[in-house]
JSON list of C-alpha atoms in Angstrom, two decimals:
[
{"chain": "A", "resi": 41, "resn": "MET", "atom": "CA", "xyz": [0.00, 0.00, 0.00]},
{"chain": "A", "resi": 42, "resn": "ARG", "atom": "CA", "xyz": [2.77, 2.45, 0.94]},
{"chain": "A", "resi": 43, "resn": "ALA", "atom": "CA", "xyz": [4.72, 1.55, -2.18]},
{"chain": "A", "resi": 44, "resn": "GLY", "atom": "CA", "xyz": [1.69, 2.48, -4.33]},
{"chain": "A", "resi": 45, "resn": "ILE", "atom": "CA", "xyz": [1.36, 5.86, -2.64]},
{"chain": "A", "resi": 46, "resn": "LEU", "atom": "CA", "xyz": [5.09, 6.55, -3.01]},
{"chain": "A", "resi": 47, "resn": "LEU", "atom": "CA", "xyz": [4.98, 5.54, -6.68]},
{"chain": "A", "resi": 48, "resn": "TYR", "atom": "CA", "xyz": [1.95, 7.79, -7.24]},
{"chain": "A", "resi": 49, "resn": "ALA", "atom": "CA", "xyz": [3.75, 10.71, -5.53]},
{"chain": "A", "resi": 50, "resn": "LEU", "atom": "CA", "xyz": [6.87, 10.06, -7.61]},
{"chain": "A", "resi": 51, "resn": "VAL", "atom": "CA", "xyz": [4.90, 10.03, -10.88]},
{"chain": "A", "resi": 52, "resn": "LEU", "atom": "CA", "xyz": [3.14, 13.28, -9.95]},
{"chain": "A", "resi": 53, "resn": "SER", "atom": "CA", "xyz": [6.42, 14.95, -9.01]},
{"chain": "A", "resi": 54, "resn": "VAL", "atom": "CA", "xyz": [8.02, 13.86, -12.32]},
{"chain": "A", "resi": 55, "resn": "ILE", "atom": "CA", "xyz": [5.05, 15.23, -14.28]},
{"chain": "A", "resi": 56, "resn": "PHE", "atom": "CA", "xyz": [5.17, 18.50, -12.32]},
{"chain": "A", "resi": 57, "resn": "GLY", "atom": "CA", "xyz": [8.96, 18.74, -12.85]},
{"chain": "A", "resi": 58, "resn": "LEU", "atom": "CA", "xyz": [8.58, 18.29, -16.61]},
{"chain": "A", "resi": 59, "resn": "PHE", "atom": "CA", "xyz": [5.81, 20.90, -16.74]},
{"chain": "A", "resi": 60, "resn": "LEU", "atom": "CA", "xyz": [7.96, 23.31, -14.74]},
{"chain": "A", "resi": 61, "resn": "GLN", "atom": "CA", "xyz": [10.98, 22.68, -16.98]},
{"chain": "A", "resi": 62, "resn": "PHE", "atom": "CA", "xyz": [9.03, 23.39, -20.18]},
{"chain": "A", "resi": 63, "resn": "SER", "atom": "CA", "xyz": [7.47, 26.48, -18.65]},
{"chain": "A", "resi": 64, "resn": "LEU", "atom": "CA", "xyz": [10.83, 27.89, -17.57]},
{"chain": "A", "resi": 65, "resn": "GLU", "atom": "CA", "xyz": [12.41, 27.16, -20.97]},
{"chain": "A", "resi": 66, "resn": "LYS", "atom": "CA", "xyz": [9.58, 29.06, -22.65]},
{"chain": "A", "resi": 67, "resn": "GLN", "atom": "CA", "xyz": [10.08, 32.05, -20.37]},
{"chain": "A", "resi": 68, "resn": "VAL", "atom": "CA", "xyz": [13.84, 32.07, -20.99]},
{"chain": "A", "resi": 69, "resn": "ALA", "atom": "CA", "xyz": [13.29, 31.87, -24.77]},
{"chain": "A", "resi": 70, "resn": "ASP", "atom": "CA", "xyz": [10.78, 34.74, -24.60]},
{"chain": "A", "resi": 71, "resn": "GLU", "atom": "CA", "xyz": [13.23, 36.83, -22.57]},
{"chain": "A", "resi": 72, "resn": "ARG", "atom": "CA", "xyz": [16.02, 36.20, -25.09]},
{"chain": "A", "resi": 73, "resn": "GLN", "atom": "CA", "xyz": [13.72, 37.15, -27.98]},
{"chain": "A", "resi": 74, "resn": "MET", "atom": "CA", "xyz": [12.70, 40.37, -26.23]},
{"chain": "A", "resi": 75, "resn": "LEU", "atom": "CA", "xyz": [16.35, 41.23, -25.56]},
{"chain": "A", "resi": 76, "resn": "ARG", "atom": "CA", "xyz": [17.25, 40.67, -29.24]},
{"chain": "A", "resi": 77, "resn": "GLU", "atom": "CA", "xyz": [14.31, 42.88, -30.28]},
{"chain": "A", "resi": 78, "resn": "LYS", "atom": "CA", "xyz": [15.36, 45.60, -27.81]},
{"chain": "A", "resi": 79, "resn": "ASN", "atom": "CA", "xyz": [18.92, 45.51, -29.14]},
{"chain": "A", "resi": 80, "resn": "ARG", "atom": "CA", "xyz": [17.71, 45.70, -32.76]},
{"chain": "A", "resi": 81, "resn": "LEU", "atom": "CA", "xyz": [15.47, 48.68, -31.93]},
{"chain": "A", "resi": 82, "resn": "THR", "atom": "CA", "xyz": [18.35, 50.37, -30.09]},
{"chain": "A", "resi": 83, "resn": "ALA", "atom": "CA", "xyz": [20.57, 49.92, -33.15]},
{"chain": "A", "resi": 84, "resn": "GLU", "atom": "CA", "xyz": [17.87, 51.33, -35.45]},
{"chain": "A", "resi": 85, "resn": "LEU", "atom": "CA", "xyz": [17.40, 54.30, -33.14]},
{"chain": "A", "resi": 86, "resn": "MET", "atom": "CA", "xyz": [21.14, 55.00, -33.15]},
{"chain": "A", "resi": 87, "resn": "VAL", "atom": "CA", "xyz": [21.10, 54.96, -36.97]},
{"chain": "A", "resi": 88, "resn": "SER", "atom": "CA", "xyz": [18.03, 57.19, -37.05]},
{"chain": "A", "resi": 89, "resn": "LEU", "atom": "CA", "xyz": [19.64, 59.71, -34.69]},
{"chain": "A", "resi": 90, "resn": "SER", "atom": "CA", "xyz": [22.84, 59.75, -36.73]},
{"chain": "A", "resi": 91, "resn": "MET", "atom": "CA", "xyz": [20.89, 60.42, -39.95]},
{"chain": "A", "resi": 92, "resn": "GLU", "atom": "CA", "xyz": [19.45, 63.62, -38.44]},
{"chain": "A", "resi": 93, "resn": "ASN", "atom": "CA", "xyz": [22.86, 65.29, -38.82]},
{"chain": "A", "resi": 94, "resn": "PRO", "atom": "CA", "xyz": [24.83, 65.68, -42.06]},
{"chain": "A", "resi": 95, "resn": "LEU", "atom": "CA", "xyz": [27.22, 62.76, -42.42]},
{"chain": "A", "resi": 96, "resn": "LYS", "atom": "CA", "xyz": [30.63, 62.64, -44.05]},
{"chain": "A", "resi": 97, "resn": "GLU", "atom": "CA", "xyz": [31.67, 59.92, -46.48]},
{"chain": "A", "resi": 98, "resn": "GLN", "atom": "CA", "xyz": [32.65, 57.74, -43.52]},
{"chain": "A", "resi": 99, "resn": "GLY", "atom": "CA", "xyz": [32.94, 58.10, -39.81]},
{"chain": "A", "resi": 100, "resn": "GLU", "atom": "CA", "xyz": [32.24, 56.84, -36.33]},
{"chain": "A", "resi": 101, "resn": "LEU", "atom": "CA", "xyz": [29.69, 58.01, -33.75]},
{"chain": "A", "resi": 102, "resn": "HIS", "atom": "CA", "xyz": [29.58, 57.12, -30.07]},
{"chain": "A", "resi": 103, "resn": "PHE", "atom": "CA", "xyz": [26.44, 56.72, -27.94]},
{"chain": "A", "resi": 104, "resn": "ASN", "atom": "CA", "xyz": [25.77, 55.61, -24.36]},
{"chain": "A", "resi": 105, "resn": "GLN", "atom": "CA", "xyz": [24.59, 52.21, -25.61]},
{"chain": "A", "resi": 106, "resn": "GLY", "atom": "CA", "xyz": [27.50, 51.64, -28.00]},
{"chain": "A", "resi": 107, "resn": "TRP", "atom": "CA", "xyz": [28.97, 53.07, -31.18]},
{"chain": "A", "resi": 108, "resn": "LEU", "atom": "CA", "xyz": [28.51, 52.87, -34.90]},
{"chain": "A", "resi": 109, "resn": "THR", "atom": "CA", "xyz": [30.68, 53.20, -37.94]},
{"chain": "A", "resi": 110, "resn": "TYR", "atom": "CA", "xyz": [29.37, 54.19, -41.33]},
{"chain": "A", "resi": 111, "resn": "HIS", "atom": "CA", "xyz": [30.47, 54.66, -44.90]},
{"chain": "A", "resi": 112, "resn": "SER", "atom": "CA", "xyz": [28.73, 56.02, -47.95]},
{"chain": "A", "resi": 113, "resn": "LEU", "atom": "CA", "xyz": [27.72, 53.78, -50.85]},
{"chain": "A", "resi": 114, "resn": "GLY", "atom": "CA", "xyz": [27.42, 56.73, -53.21]},
{"chain": "A", "resi": 115, "resn": "GLN", "atom": "CA", "xyz": [24.52, 58.84, -54.40]},
{"chain": "A", "resi": 116, "resn": "GLU", "atom": "CA", "xyz": [21.20, 57.61, -55.69]},
{"chain": "A", "resi": 117, "resn": "VAL", "atom": "CA", "xyz": [18.97, 59.85, -57.79]},
{"chain": "A", "resi": 118, "resn": "VAL", "atom": "CA", "xyz": [15.45, 60.04, -56.38]},
{"chain": "A", "resi": 119, "resn": "PRO", "atom": "CA", "xyz": [12.65, 61.58, -58.46]},
{"chain": "A", "resi": 120, "resn": "PRO", "atom": "CA", "xyz": [10.36, 64.10, -56.74]},
{"chain": "A", "resi": 121, "resn": "ALA", "atom": "CA", "xyz": [7.46, 62.59, -54.82]},
{"chain": "A", "resi": 122, "resn": "SER", "atom": "CA", "xyz": [4.77, 64.63, -56.55]},
{"chain": "A", "resi": 123, "resn": "ARG", "atom": "CA", "xyz": [4.35, 66.39, -59.89]},
{"chain": "A", "resi": 124, "resn": "GLU", "atom": "CA", "xyz": [3.52, 69.71, -58.16]},
{"chain": "A", "resi": 125, "resn": "ASN", "atom": "CA", "xyz": [7.20, 70.42, -57.50]},
{"chain": "A", "resi": 126, "resn": "THR", "atom": "CA", "xyz": [8.22, 71.17, -61.09]},
{"chain": "A", "resi": 127, "resn": "ASP", "atom": "CA", "xyz": [10.99, 73.53, -59.98]},
{"chain": "A", "resi": 128, "resn": "GLU", "atom": "CA", "xyz": [12.85, 70.64, -58.35]},
{"chain": "A", "resi": 129, "resn": "ASN", "atom": "CA", "xyz": [14.17, 68.10, -60.79]},
{"chain": "A", "resi": 130, "resn": "CYS", "atom": "CA", "xyz": [15.66, 65.16, -59.00]},
{"chain": "A", "resi": 131, "resn": "VAL", "atom": "CA", "xyz": [17.03, 65.02, -55.51]},
{"chain": "A", "resi": 132, "resn": "SER", "atom": "CA", "xyz": [20.19, 63.09, -54.77]},
{"chain": "A", "resi": 133, "resn": "LYS", "atom": "CA", "xyz": [20.28, 60.99, -51.65]},
{"chain": "A", "resi": 134, "resn": "LYS", "atom": "CA", "xyz": [23.29, 59.19, -50.22]},
{"chain": "A", "resi": 135, "resn": "ASP", "atom": "CA", "xyz": [22.97, 55.60, -49.10]},
{"chain": "A", "resi": 136, "resn": "TYR", "atom": "CA", "xyz": [25.01, 54.50, -46.10]},
{"chain": "A", "resi": 137, "resn": "ILE", "atom": "CA", "xyz": [26.00, 51.22, -44.50]},
{"chain": "A", "resi": 138, "resn": "PHE", "atom": "CA", "xyz": [25.98, 51.39, -40.70]},
{"chain": "A", "resi": 139, "resn": "ASN", "atom": "CA", "xyz": [27.79, 48.87, -38.51]},
{"chain": "A", "resi": 140, "resn": "VAL", "atom": "CA", "xyz": [26.34, 49.18, -35.00]},
{"chain": "A", "resi": 141, "resn": "TYR", "atom": "CA", "xyz": [28.17, 47.72, -32.00]},
{"chain": "A", "resi": 142, "resn": "LEU", "atom": "CA", "xyz": [26.26, 47.69, -28.71]},
{"chain": "A", "resi": 143, "resn": "THR", "atom": "CA", "xyz": [27.90, 47.61, -25.29]},
{"chain": "A", "resi": 144, "resn": "ASP", "atom": "CA", "xyz": [26.43, 44.16, -24.54]},
{"chain": "A", "resi": 145, "resn": "GLY", "atom": "CA", "xyz": [28.44, 42.66, -27.40]},
{"chain": "A", "resi": 146, "resn": "SER", "atom": "CA", "xyz": [25.77, 42.43, -30.08]},
{"chain": "A", "resi": 147, "resn": "SER", "atom": "CA", "xyz": [26.30, 44.00, -33.49]},
{"chain": "A", "resi": 148, "resn": "PHE", "atom": "CA", "xyz": [24.08, 44.88, -36.44]},
{"chain": "A", "resi": 149, "resn": "GLN", "atom": "CA", "xyz": [24.59, 46.03, -40.02]},
{"chain": "A", "resi": 150, "resn": "ILE", "atom": "CA", "xyz": [21.93, 48.40, -41.33]},
{"chain": "A", "resi": 151, "resn": "LYS", "atom": "CA", "xyz": [21.66, 49.92, -44.80]},
{"chain": "A", "resi": 152, "resn": "ASN", "atom": "CA", "xyz": [19.92, 53.24, -44.96]}
]
């Protein structure tokens, strides 16, 4: 009789342990995914902030969360957005490659 109760308790504890293990693995995976998303958004924000100022052909900018290096890919000719602006022909826009290095060790390459 006691052996049956102990076996029943053992089976229940194994089932609970497996459920707990899967639940914790899911939470850890979700946390890692959120951290990757936060880092990606931080890198995009750093690029966005650097684009607000005129950039040279190449350079390096430092932020609290890390730094980025950039270099120009050249100029691309962009037609005007609407036909109303007949005075403006085509606008030239430089494309850049940004290499973003965050302080936690992650890095991203963003073309803008």
